[in-house]
Amino acid sequence: MNIKDIASLTGLSVATVSRVINNHSSVTKETREKVEKVIKETGYTPNFLGRNLRVSKTHKILVIIPTIGNLFYSEILEAIQEASTNSGFNILIGITNNDTELEKKYMELLTTKQVDGAILFLSRFDKEIMTAWSKKFPIVQCCEYTRGSDVTNVSIDNKQGAYDAVSYLISKGHTKIGAIRGQLYFASEADRTDGYMQALSDNGIERDLKYSYVTEYTMEGGKKGAEALMRLENPPTAIFAYGDTIAIGVIKTLKDMKKIVMNRKDGKRNVAVLGFDDIPLCTLFTPTISTVEQPKYQLGVTAFNLLMEKMNDPDMENKSVVLPHRLIIRQSSEF
Amino acid sequence: MNIKDIASLTGLSVATVSRVINNHSSVTKETREKVEKVIKETGYTPNFLGRNLRVSKTHKILVIIPTIGNLFYSEILEAIQEASTNSGFNILIGITNNDTELEKKYMELLTTKQVDGAILFLSRFDKEIMTAWSKKFPIVQCCEYTRGSDVTNVSIDNKQGAYDAVSYLISKGHTKIGAIRGQLYFASEADRTDGYMQALSDNGIERDLKYSYVTEYTMEGGKKGAEALMRLENPPTAIFAYGDTIAIGVIKTLKDMKKIVMNRKDGKRNVAVLGFDDIPLCTLFTPTISTVEQPKYQLGVTAFNLLMEKMNDPDMENKSVVLPHRLIIRQSSEF
DNA sequence: AATGAAATTGTAATCGTTTACATTTTGTAT
DNA sequence: ATACAAAATGTAAACGATTACAATTTCATT
């Protein structure tokens, strides 16, 4: 059952049938109704393989994302899905677990014309590669960017976010502030490290490299980090985690170690913890988790809208959109 | 740059170029190398729109899923992604939030030939519709099934799982056992309810409808459920939550109400909580959460493999695969 | 009724592949 | 050298839509 069949059944040409399907104005009301009747009776639906080839469009976008097991990403992804569904686009998803080979493999969906554009949650490729890709395909980086590249992106000011967080901890009297971060897969991490260091130096605190721990962006990673930092002879009194998932692992570990005891006044054995992202769990955990909020929904929607712009006008100049973050103080950073 | 260009550049016909690309054996080593050289030099990649139309295949599958904000689903989805990537398939994702219209809309990706098959995390359509779909397209239901339909599916024995859970609570001396479930969007819920009731009646306990609370499958839902159940004049001493996410909401609320106090011997103000799914958070929460484990990775992989079978042999008889579950006792159900 | 512009419909090329079938080339046995 | 089978390559028709362009119909104007 294809458009030809509909044409013969109606006694019209494939052209007019196509025009009916695509809502062209030049078709008379009677023929439109005649065609629609037959379409309904036969249950015909156009074959998009033919259409896609002809118009060289797929109405699909690719989202390359490290994982969806982190609520930070899944929330943004749901926002992208919502926006794209409203615009008639479908999402092809590429989960990479930060495997560069996979990332490249998914990018081939662009060269082979299987998607019209892509949203990338990654920043590990050279600026030259990113710029070249952006010249060839509509792409936008989400939550990340690649320094020195010419690629449209949307993110928060990660440096400022970290600066705000660490400054707050300092204002609370902390001077020994640990940091637990990922393995620099992302530009955002480098920026947060910049913010962390800036806050320290602005307050005349010398950075102690022993206080920086590198691990995976997981609860397990947080556990390892907390254990390592607490094993130091002069352990930090506050820990800045580069992600809430890490923060949860940290707090869980500290609780098991009895290092976190809520409502102590002396503060001696307390460790303040501050996370990043503001995932839903932050308010459900005990203690509730202080964090730097990222506007997840807006990040997703903006990424999609930027991509639409790029797809409609490939020669559009690339933009960098920075959305506001917000320091949210809950229990985990307080004594 | 298309296959014709490569043909002229090599002085061969498009047919042999195509044969090289598709690794046909009938092409001589010299010509193969000649073609590959030109392909490499020009950076040519085949346009899948042409190929897909010709062979009437997309190498894409659709996954229709209620949400990815629940770690239960995201873990299964990651398993599906891994399996499909290994087999050269890509995933189109349809997040529905249980919106039936959206579910239908995503199903159109099958009729319009935009995907080769689909994995469905839903069970709300009539058995007639499901059976008809299954006749027309390769589909498999994952975690769910539709009673009376003829559709390939994979899930655990939800009734038995619930039975095990509730029986355990009874064995611990509970007789007033609350249940918090979703809005019967899923067959799995009905089965769990069956198991819950069976366990009660097998132990001579009469079911009190006041102990059943219906809400959303979220932490917020758990909160509402816990509040409602605890407000009863004769509140339950144990709560069976149909999902760990609900369980987390319940426990959080009970903690806030001081209804859960770990290590009490008298048990008076304690409420036992038992969840379902075994998401990673179960071990991180305080108290750690007792639950019925579903083999998430296996569910995903099996769903994909079943779909592959169906796609390779559309006339294959439909199968129902049941994977083992496991009752995991942690702290939340103990005094 | 004849005219011509506007509205509607039709014809056929096109998108980029794959693949039956036809043709040519190669290689072996005589 | 010849004949013939096997191997390699080429020709051209699909796949199912969209869309210039051409042809036809409609309809107001004279």
XYZ file of C-alpha atoms (C1' of nucleotides) in Angstrom:
730
model
C 0.000 0.000 0.000
C 1.775 3.088 -1.246
C 0.946 6.447 -2.691
C 0.454 4.893 -6.142
C -2.261 2.630 -4.821
C -4.068 5.586 -3.336
C -3.702 7.368 -6.637
C -5.331 4.566 -8.611
C -8.038 4.054 -6.022
C -8.989 7.702 -6.284
C -8.404 7.951 -10.014
C -6.029 10.808 -9.396
C -2.318 11.184 -9.897
C 0.284 10.558 -7.228
C 1.073 14.242 -7.325
C -2.309 15.361 -6.093
C -2.384 12.625 -3.510
C 0.948 13.852 -2.275
C -0.411 17.361 -2.238
C -3.306 16.296 -0.106
C -0.993 14.554 2.322
C 1.194 17.609 2.581
C -1.672 20.060 2.873
C -0.954 22.030 -0.250
C -3.443 24.802 -0.771
C -3.812 24.267 -4.484
C -6.028 21.213 -4.133
C -9.772 21.520 -4.389
C -11.978 20.664 -1.485
C -13.737 17.801 -3.240
C -10.592 15.992 -4.318
C -9.075 16.546 -0.898
C -12.041 14.887 0.700
C -12.063 12.085 -1.826
C -8.416 11.348 -1.156
C -8.764 11.611 2.583
C -11.645 9.200 2.477
C -9.640 6.578 0.659
C -6.665 7.141 2.921
C -8.812 6.594 5.942
C -10.499 3.521 4.473
C -7.257 1.882 3.483
C -5.373 2.974 6.564
C -2.563 4.164 4.364
C 0.344 5.972 5.968
C 3.135 7.474 3.926
C 6.429 5.642 3.902
C 8.940 8.003 5.412
C 11.860 6.231 3.802
C 10.709 7.492 0.447
C 9.891 10.928 1.717
C 13.083 11.264 3.699
C 15.192 10.377 0.706
C 13.382 12.818 -1.491
C 13.541 15.782 0.852
C 16.787 14.721 2.468
C 15.453 15.212 5.962
C 14.723 12.743 8.716
C 13.026 14.812 11.398
C 15.217 13.065 13.883
C 17.886 14.457 16.130
C 20.675 12.705 17.904
C 21.432 13.175 21.577
C 24.830 11.946 22.670
C 24.926 11.667 26.437
C 27.314 9.989 28.882
C 24.626 8.196 30.873
C 20.983 8.406 31.792
C 21.554 6.761 35.149
C 22.257 10.200 36.540
C 19.084 12.124 37.253
C 20.797 15.289 36.119
C 20.982 14.034 32.570
C 17.689 12.226 32.493
C 15.859 15.363 33.493
C 17.460 17.393 30.725
C 16.799 14.608 28.270
C 13.130 14.574 29.175
C 13.006 18.300 28.514
C 14.601 17.792 25.117
C 12.148 15.039 24.347
C 9.219 17.222 25.249
C 10.429 20.093 23.127
C 11.238 17.916 20.161
C 7.959 16.045 20.259
C 6.147 19.356 20.158
C 8.087 20.256 17.034
C 7.609 16.929 15.311
C 11.107 15.660 15.887
C 12.150 12.325 17.289
C 15.187 11.555 19.375
C 17.877 9.048 18.667
C 19.815 8.434 21.814
C 23.457 7.575 22.126
C 24.643 6.625 25.593
C 28.413 6.557 25.664
C 29.679 6.086 29.214
C 32.374 8.479 28.060
C 33.688 5.997 25.515
C 35.276 8.120 22.802
C 34.947 5.415 20.193
C 31.233 5.237 20.796
C 30.967 8.990 20.655
C 32.554 8.973 17.224
C 30.392 6.103 16.127
C 27.229 7.947 17.050
C 28.469 11.021 15.234
C 28.423 8.940 12.053
C 24.654 9.106 12.226
C 25.134 12.658 11.003
C 27.430 11.867 8.097
C 25.206 9.032 6.972
C 22.200 11.344 7.024
C 20.309 9.351 9.612
C 19.645 12.427 11.728
C 19.282 16.100 10.942
C 21.285 17.420 13.843
C 22.714 16.587 17.234
C 22.882 17.757 20.820
C 26.122 16.786 22.482
C 26.756 16.432 26.199
C 30.455 16.125 25.650
C 33.500 18.264 25.264
C 36.412 15.923 24.874
C 37.191 16.428 21.221
C 39.762 18.954 20.024
C 38.482 22.374 19.215
C 39.464 21.771 15.598
C 37.324 18.671 15.364
C 34.383 20.336 17.073
C 34.586 23.369 14.811
C 34.819 21.189 11.726
C 31.817 19.185 12.807
C 29.865 22.317 13.482
C 30.669 23.589 9.991
C 29.379 20.385 8.468
C 26.357 19.632 10.638
C 23.904 21.425 12.893
C 25.161 20.611 16.378
C 24.939 22.201 19.780
C 26.821 21.378 22.936
C 24.704 21.206 26.053
C 26.054 21.856 29.561
C 29.481 21.912 28.047
C 31.594 23.768 25.534
C 34.970 23.377 23.956
C 37.332 26.223 24.620
C 38.502 27.918 21.446
C 36.018 26.150 19.214
C 33.265 27.722 17.156
C 30.229 25.729 18.209
C 26.820 26.791 19.449
C 26.321 25.827 23.067
C 24.273 26.359 26.178
C 25.423 25.941 29.759
C 25.684 27.697 33.061
C 28.749 29.597 34.200
C 30.413 26.667 35.872
C 33.327 28.667 37.141
C 31.059 31.134 38.859
C 28.921 28.324 40.231
C 31.888 26.684 41.875
C 33.142 30.066 43.015
C 29.845 30.775 44.712
C 29.824 27.392 46.389
C 33.355 27.520 47.700
C 33.058 31.166 48.740
C 30.045 30.233 50.776
C 31.933 27.469 52.533
C 34.744 29.876 53.270
C 32.280 32.416 54.617
C 31.167 29.706 57.007
C 34.663 29.549 58.403
C 36.050 26.635 56.447
C 39.593 26.846 55.198
C 40.322 23.214 54.569
C 38.014 22.531 51.659
C 38.241 19.271 49.771
C 37.117 18.816 46.183
C 35.975 15.635 44.509
C 35.684 15.711 40.789
C 35.552 13.514 37.698
C 38.371 12.710 35.380
C 38.283 15.887 33.332
C 36.162 14.388 30.643
C 34.273 17.637 30.621
C 35.113 21.285 30.244
C 32.665 22.030 33.026
C 34.968 20.273 35.454
C 37.917 22.406 34.502
C 35.775 25.499 34.945
C 34.591 24.397 38.345
C 38.159 23.783 39.358
C 38.998 27.304 38.238
C 36.175 28.638 40.365
C 37.292 26.575 43.321
C 40.836 27.877 43.098
C 39.744 31.437 42.484
C 37.589 31.402 45.602
C 40.455 30.057 47.647
C 42.959 32.593 46.414
C 40.515 35.490 46.647
C 40.275 34.613 50.325
C 43.966 34.155 50.822
C 43.807 30.407 51.220
C 46.547 28.404 49.651
C 45.436 25.434 47.637
C 46.495 22.078 49.006
C 46.586 19.530 46.200
C 46.025 16.746 48.688
C 42.490 18.054 49.072
C 41.611 17.350 45.450
C 40.423 13.871 44.642
C 39.713 12.542 41.165
C 37.221 9.747 40.610
C 34.102 8.780 38.650
C 30.914 10.803 38.641
C 29.071 8.247 40.756
C 28.038 7.513 44.317
C 30.802 4.947 44.435
C 33.204 7.676 43.374
C 31.957 9.850 46.198
C 32.548 7.045 48.616
C 36.135 6.596 47.516
C 36.731 10.316 47.631
C 35.341 10.730 51.114
C 37.376 7.835 52.421
C 40.560 9.180 50.875
C 40.069 12.712 52.131
C 39.132 11.616 55.635
C 42.214 9.450 55.794
C 44.431 12.502 55.523
C 46.189 13.486 58.718
C 44.634 16.909 58.483
C 41.303 16.190 56.827
C 39.132 18.890 55.252
C 36.179 20.270 57.179
C 34.187 20.825 54.033
C 33.889 18.966 50.776
C 32.822 20.412 47.471
C 31.538 17.636 45.214
C 31.335 18.336 41.484
C 28.021 16.518 41.244
C 25.159 15.639 43.553
C 25.624 11.978 42.816
C 29.132 12.240 44.159
C 27.842 14.262 47.100
C 25.388 11.521 47.999
C 28.178 8.973 48.048
C 30.246 11.310 50.181
C 27.519 11.942 52.703
C 26.572 8.298 52.935
C 30.181 7.451 53.657
C 30.600 10.224 56.178
C 27.458 9.081 57.922
C 28.780 5.553 58.104
C 31.985 6.983 59.535
C 29.932 9.038 61.991
C 31.606 12.109 60.612
C 28.315 13.772 59.955
C 26.218 14.315 63.028
C 23.457 16.744 62.479
C 22.733 19.536 64.951
C 26.094 19.550 66.660
C 27.044 22.920 68.004
C 30.744 22.440 68.477
C 31.153 21.397 64.851
C 34.246 19.437 65.659
C 33.451 16.216 63.951
C 31.220 17.702 61.302
C 32.046 17.895 57.671
C 30.123 20.225 55.430
C 29.209 18.900 52.009
C 28.105 20.874 48.988
C 27.098 19.341 45.694
C 26.326 20.453 42.151
C 23.315 20.155 39.793
C 20.400 19.937 42.247
C 18.904 16.594 41.378
C 15.594 15.619 42.997
C 17.312 13.414 45.538
C 18.899 16.419 47.204
C 15.780 17.127 49.189
C 15.065 13.509 50.012
C 18.369 12.601 51.466
C 19.161 13.004 55.128
C 20.665 15.500 55.518
C 19.203 17.392 52.606
C 21.950 18.422 50.258
C 23.186 21.945 49.625
C 24.045 22.382 45.997
C 24.487 24.602 42.972
C 21.338 24.348 40.949
C 21.480 24.031 37.192
C 18.291 24.952 35.294
C 17.889 21.499 33.824
C 14.617 21.985 32.040
C 15.760 25.244 30.512
C 19.067 23.737 29.479
C 17.247 21.029 27.554
C 14.717 23.302 25.923
C 17.304 25.896 25.021
C 19.577 23.280 23.521
C 16.755 22.060 21.345
C 15.728 25.533 20.267
C 19.276 26.449 19.385
C 19.524 23.284 17.345
C 16.335 24.168 15.516
C 17.791 27.561 14.684
C 20.931 25.956 13.351
C 18.965 23.466 11.297
C 16.817 26.171 9.761
C 19.784 28.387 9.024
C 23.015 26.424 8.752
C 24.987 29.610 8.174
C 23.776 31.171 11.385
C 26.565 32.481 13.524
C 27.240 30.251 16.506
C 25.970 31.415 19.859
C 26.953 30.760 23.436
C 24.026 30.905 25.802
C 24.694 31.064 29.532
C 21.801 30.279 31.839
C 21.653 31.314 35.492
C 22.643 28.958 38.284
C 21.677 29.264 41.918
C 23.332 28.318 45.171
C 20.855 26.410 47.306
C 21.726 25.991 50.952
C 20.151 23.017 52.678
C 21.334 20.962 55.599
C 24.450 19.200 54.381
C 26.595 22.324 54.462
C 25.371 23.540 57.845
C 26.218 22.547 61.372
C 29.385 13.206 -2.949
C 27.459 10.025 -3.625
C 28.073 6.543 -4.897
C 27.980 7.751 -8.485
C 30.860 10.104 -7.825
C 32.876 7.282 -6.391
C 31.987 5.210 -9.418
C 33.275 7.792 -11.865
C 36.373 8.522 -9.807
C 37.275 4.846 -9.876
C 36.096 4.269 -13.436
C 33.857 1.500 -12.203
C 30.101 1.131 -12.075
C 27.990 2.034 -9.090
C 27.178 -1.640 -8.741
C 30.728 -2.700 -7.965
C 31.221 0.254 -5.671
C 28.126 -0.821 -3.820
C 29.465 -4.343 -3.711
C 32.685 -3.127 -2.148
C 30.776 -1.155 0.451
C 28.673 -4.149 1.310
C 31.551 -6.601 1.349
C 30.351 -8.833 -1.437
C 32.728 -11.666 -2.150
C 32.466 -11.415 -5.915
C 34.735 -8.404 -6.180
C 38.410 -8.763 -6.983
C 41.025 -7.686 -4.526
C 42.476 -5.011 -6.787
C 39.201 -3.280 -7.487
C 38.231 -3.492 -3.832
C 41.427 -1.735 -2.875
C 41.035 0.820 -5.600
C 37.543 1.663 -4.431
C 38.479 1.725 -0.787
C 41.321 4.067 -1.540
C 39.028 6.554 -3.246
C 36.465 6.232 -0.497
C 39.062 7.006 2.090
C 40.465 9.924 0.117
C 37.119 11.509 -0.478
C 35.722 10.713 2.940
C 32.602 9.366 1.316
C 29.997 7.736 3.505
C 26.907 6.096 2.070
C 23.648 7.965 2.409
C 21.422 5.764 4.500
C 18.287 7.410 3.227
C 18.883 5.827 -0.143
C 19.918 2.528 1.291
C 17.072 2.403 3.779
C 14.522 3.038 1.085
C 15.971 0.387 -1.157
C 16.230 -2.353 1.446
C 13.249 -1.127 3.447
C 15.138 -1.325 6.727
C 16.286 1.355 9.121
C 18.392 -0.466 11.668
C 16.594 1.506 14.310
C 14.317 0.343 17.048
C 11.833 2.267 19.083
C 11.663 2.134 22.858
C 8.466 3.479 24.354
C 8.962 4.106 28.043
C 6.967 6.020 30.659
C 9.930 7.952 32.037
C 13.673 7.817 32.403
C 13.631 9.750 35.634
C 13.139 6.463 37.427
C 16.401 4.603 37.803
C 14.553 1.358 37.238
C 13.804 2.289 33.662
C 17.034 4.053 32.916
C 19.026 1.010 33.909
C 17.025 -1.249 31.607
C 17.276 1.280 28.833
C 21.039 1.382 29.161
C 21.075 -2.397 28.819
C 18.980 -2.189 25.668
C 21.254 0.456 24.280
C 24.320 -1.640 24.927
C 22.810 -4.700 23.286
C 21.524 -2.798 20.290
C 24.759 -0.946 19.717
C 26.559 -4.257 19.636
C 24.169 -5.416 16.951
C 24.349 -2.282 14.868
C 20.982 -0.923 15.866
C 20.152 2.531 17.101
C 17.481 3.506 19.564
C 14.688 5.962 19.073
C 13.264 6.863 22.415
C 9.701 7.766 23.208
C 9.059 9.045 26.715
C 5.357 9.164 27.364
C 4.648 9.957 31.019
C 1.823 7.489 30.504
C 0.117 9.729 27.989
C -1.864 7.378 25.748
C -1.960 9.832 22.884
C 1.787 10.060 22.904
C 2.064 6.304 23.061
C -0.036 6.012 19.925
C 1.907 8.751 18.244
C 5.180 6.984 18.835
C 3.697 3.767 17.515
C 3.249 5.548 14.204
C 6.987 5.363 13.796
C 6.346 1.726 12.988
C 3.624 2.273 10.419
C 5.624 4.978 8.710
C 8.613 2.670 8.503
C 10.875 4.859 10.577
C 11.885 1.981 12.820
C 12.153 -1.763 12.304
C 10.617 -2.802 15.606
C 9.742 -1.652 19.089
C 10.140 -2.482 22.751
C 7.193 -1.337 24.808
C 7.155 -0.641 28.522
C 3.410 -0.366 28.528
C 0.353 -2.512 28.809
C -2.607 -0.182 28.656
C -3.941 -1.023 25.245
C -6.645 -3.624 24.700
C -5.483 -7.113 24.027
C -7.029 -6.834 20.549
C -4.977 -3.783 19.712
C -1.813 -5.312 21.084
C -2.334 -8.531 19.163
C -3.063 -6.637 15.966
C 0.061 -4.569 16.373
C 2.100 -7.637 17.019
C 0.795 -9.208 13.831
C 1.820 -6.172 11.844
C 5.129 -5.250 13.444
C 7.913 -6.840 15.433
C 7.208 -5.709 18.978
C 7.978 -6.988 22.444
C 6.614 -5.868 25.766
C 9.185 -5.443 28.496
C 8.399 -5.735 32.215
C 4.767 -5.895 31.268
C 2.297 -7.975 29.292
C -1.276 -7.718 28.216
C -3.503 -10.465 29.485
C -5.130 -12.426 26.699
C -3.030 -10.891 23.957
C -0.621 -12.658 21.654
C 2.528 -10.611 22.037
C 6.093 -11.575 22.822
C 7.137 -10.292 26.213
C 9.648 -10.551 29.015
C 9.059 -9.799 32.671
C 9.332 -11.241 36.115
C 6.489 -13.007 37.895
C 5.076 -9.915 39.521
C 2.407 -11.765 41.419
C 4.935 -14.097 42.984
C 7.232 -11.204 43.741
C 4.556 -9.384 45.660
C 3.515 -12.625 47.303
C 7.042 -13.192 48.520
C 7.298 -9.677 49.845
C 4.014 -9.663 51.715
C 4.496 -13.191 53.006
C 7.779 -12.089 54.451
C 6.174 -9.152 56.233
C 3.532 -11.483 57.635
C 6.187 -13.899 58.808
C 7.649 -11.005 60.747
C 4.397 -10.673 62.630
C 2.700 -7.946 60.647
C -1.003 -8.248 59.991
C -1.843 -4.671 59.137
C -0.015 -4.286 55.863
C -0.546 -1.222 53.728
C 0.011 -1.099 50.001
C 0.861 1.916 47.891
C 0.564 1.472 44.194
C 0.203 3.371 40.906
C -2.948 3.987 39.003
C -3.158 0.636 37.286
C -1.484 1.877 34.168
C 0.399 -1.397 34.148
C -0.465 -5.047 34.243
C 2.396 -5.547 36.647
C 0.478 -3.565 39.243
C -2.577 -5.757 38.952
C -0.372 -8.818 39.344
C 1.318 -7.407 42.397
C -2.043 -6.675 43.886
C -3.026 -10.281 43.240
C 0.101 -11.436 45.014
C -0.538 -9.092 47.902
C -4.087 -10.386 48.362
C -3.075 -13.996 47.930
C -0.467 -13.685 50.646
C -2.988 -12.135 52.984
C -5.652 -14.757 52.407
C -3.177 -17.641 52.527
C -2.386 -16.433 56.012
C -5.943 -15.904 57.058
C -5.747 -12.145 57.058
C -8.709 -10.256 55.735
C -7.951 -7.476 53.327
C -8.799 -4.008 54.530
C -9.339 -1.728 51.550
C -8.405 1.273 53.649
C -4.856 -0.034 53.607
C -4.557 0.320 49.831
C -3.537 3.704 48.542
C -3.366 4.699 44.894
C -1.024 7.416 43.685
C 1.757 8.175 41.198
C 4.921 6.145 40.892
C 7.043 8.864 42.432
C 8.594 9.916 45.715
C 5.874 12.503 46.021
C 3.355 9.701 45.601
C 5.043 7.790 48.375
C 4.815 10.811 50.585
C 1.099 11.188 50.016
C 0.544 7.497 50.568
C 2.456 7.399 53.816
C 0.622 10.428 55.149
C -2.738 8.973 54.245
C -2.031 5.560 55.736
C -0.576 6.961 58.944
C -3.599 9.171 59.381
C -5.814 6.105 59.733
C -7.054 5.448 63.231
C -5.534 2.010 63.080
C -2.498 2.544 60.871
C -0.590 -0.323 59.242
C 2.634 -1.540 60.818
C 4.119 -2.392 57.461
C 3.909 -0.828 54.017
C 4.466 -2.595 50.748
C 5.366 -0.049 48.065
C 4.994 -1.090 44.449
C 8.226 0.667 43.516
C 11.401 1.734 45.266
C 10.780 5.313 44.278
C 7.530 5.204 46.166
C 9.289 3.459 49.038
C 11.824 6.253 49.288
C 9.052 8.807 49.532
C 7.358 6.706 52.190
C 10.461 6.298 54.297
C 11.391 9.928 54.039
C 7.938 10.874 55.240
C 7.923 8.342 58.041
C 11.289 9.614 59.158
C 10.004 13.152 59.212
C 7.058 11.894 61.249
C 9.466 10.057 63.535
C 7.608 6.896 62.713
C 10.762 5.153 61.724
C 13.277 4.897 64.496
C 15.959 2.389 63.775
C 17.036 -0.178 66.366
C 13.942 -0.005 68.515
C 13.198 -3.244 70.267
C 9.584 -2.673 71.249
C 8.624 -1.979 67.654
C 5.732 0.153 68.737
C 6.301 3.157 66.605
C 8.128 1.383 63.838
C 6.764 0.849 60.413
C 8.354 -1.704 58.134
C 8.718 -0.688 54.501
C 9.363 -2.949 51.561
C 9.851 -1.745 48.003
C 10.055 -3.173 44.516
C 12.656 -3.118 41.691
C 15.910 -2.709 43.621
C 17.241 0.533 42.235
C 20.744 1.630 43.231
C 19.437 4.061 45.800
C 18.150 1.235 47.968
C 21.546 0.693 49.495
C 22.343 4.370 49.876
C 19.301 5.422 51.730
C 19.078 5.371 55.506
C 17.657 2.939 56.347
C 18.684 0.788 53.416
C 15.609 -0.436 51.627
C 14.319 -4.001 51.511
C 12.919 -4.757 48.110
C 12.018 -7.259 45.408
C 14.822 -7.215 42.900
C 14.095 -7.251 39.202
C 16.955 -8.367 36.928
C 17.093 -5.069 35.101
C 20.059 -5.740 32.884
C 18.709 -9.111 31.850
C 15.279 -7.676 31.199
C 16.763 -5.172 28.784
C 19.033 -7.607 27.007
C 16.333 -10.246 26.740
C 13.845 -7.754 25.374
C 16.295 -6.770 22.695
C 17.165 -10.332 21.800
C 13.519 -11.296 21.559
C 12.951 -8.329 19.297
C 15.832 -9.412 17.096
C 14.266 -12.845 16.797
C 10.935 -11.345 15.838
C 12.555 -9.060 13.292
C 14.460 -11.915 11.680
C 11.436 -14.169 11.630
C 8.189 -12.207 11.677
C 6.186 -15.422 11.698
C 7.871 -16.691 14.824
C 5.454 -17.772 17.475
C 5.240 -15.287 20.303
C 7.037 -16.141 23.505
C 6.605 -15.169 27.115
C 9.859 -15.112 29.007
C 9.782 -14.938 32.799
C 12.991 -13.963 34.560
C 13.708 -14.656 38.218
C 13.164 -12.052 40.906
C 14.676 -12.016 44.367
C 13.536 -10.757 47.737
C 16.296 -8.684 49.271
C 15.985 -7.906 52.951
C 17.789 -4.804 54.132
C 17.054 -2.467 57.007
C 13.781 -0.810 56.128
C 11.687 -3.893 56.822
C 13.443 -4.801 60.087
C 13.163 -3.494 63.615
C -19.362 32.604 -27.148
C -14.501 33.785 -27.026
C -10.578 35.078 -24.357
C -7.126 34.732 -21.059
C -5.668 34.414 -16.346
C -5.953 31.662 -12.371
C -6.686 27.434 -10.288
C -6.221 22.632 -10.389
C -4.280 18.384 -11.868
C -0.908 15.403 -14.315
C 3.761 13.870 -16.154
C 8.001 12.565 -15.251
C 12.456 13.477 -13.158
C 14.689 12.987 -8.946
C 16.708 11.665 -4.262
C 20.967 7.502 -3.405
C 21.082 3.179 -2.877
C 20.779 -2.185 -3.911
C 20.357 -6.066 -6.860
C 18.336 -9.158 -10.568
C 19.903 -9.961 -14.822
C 23.019 -9.333 -18.736
C 27.486 -8.929 -20.287
C 32.286 -9.248 -20.273
C 36.556 -11.117 -18.606
C 39.348 -14.737 -16.743
C 41.040 -19.199 -16.336
C 41.141 -24.179 -17.202
C 40.907 -28.243 -19.852
C 41.181 -30.028 -24.177
C 43.912 -22.211 -30.283
C 39.143 -23.421 -28.764
C 35.408 -24.113 -25.844
C 33.208 -23.466 -21.787
C 32.411 -22.641 -16.934
C 33.287 -19.484 -13.382
C 34.305 -15.059 -11.836
C 33.931 -10.179 -12.207
C 31.696 -6.251 -13.713
C 28.003 -3.453 -15.809
C 23.080 -1.986 -16.960
C 19.044 -0.563 -15.475
C 15.028 -1.223 -12.701
C 13.400 -0.824 -8.513
C 12.248 1.319 -3.477
C 8.208 5.508 -2.341
C 7.874 9.693 -1.953
C 8.150 15.139 -3.653
C 8.025 18.748 -7.014
C 9.441 21.470 -11.251
C 7.095 22.016 -15.197
C 3.421 21.070 -18.435
C -1.229 20.420 -19.384
C -5.781 20.879 -18.410
C -9.837 22.847 -16.295
C -12.426 26.662 -14.286
C -14.332 31.055 -14.403
C -14.778 35.992 -14.709
C -14.755 39.451 -18.343
C -15.803 41.146 -22.588
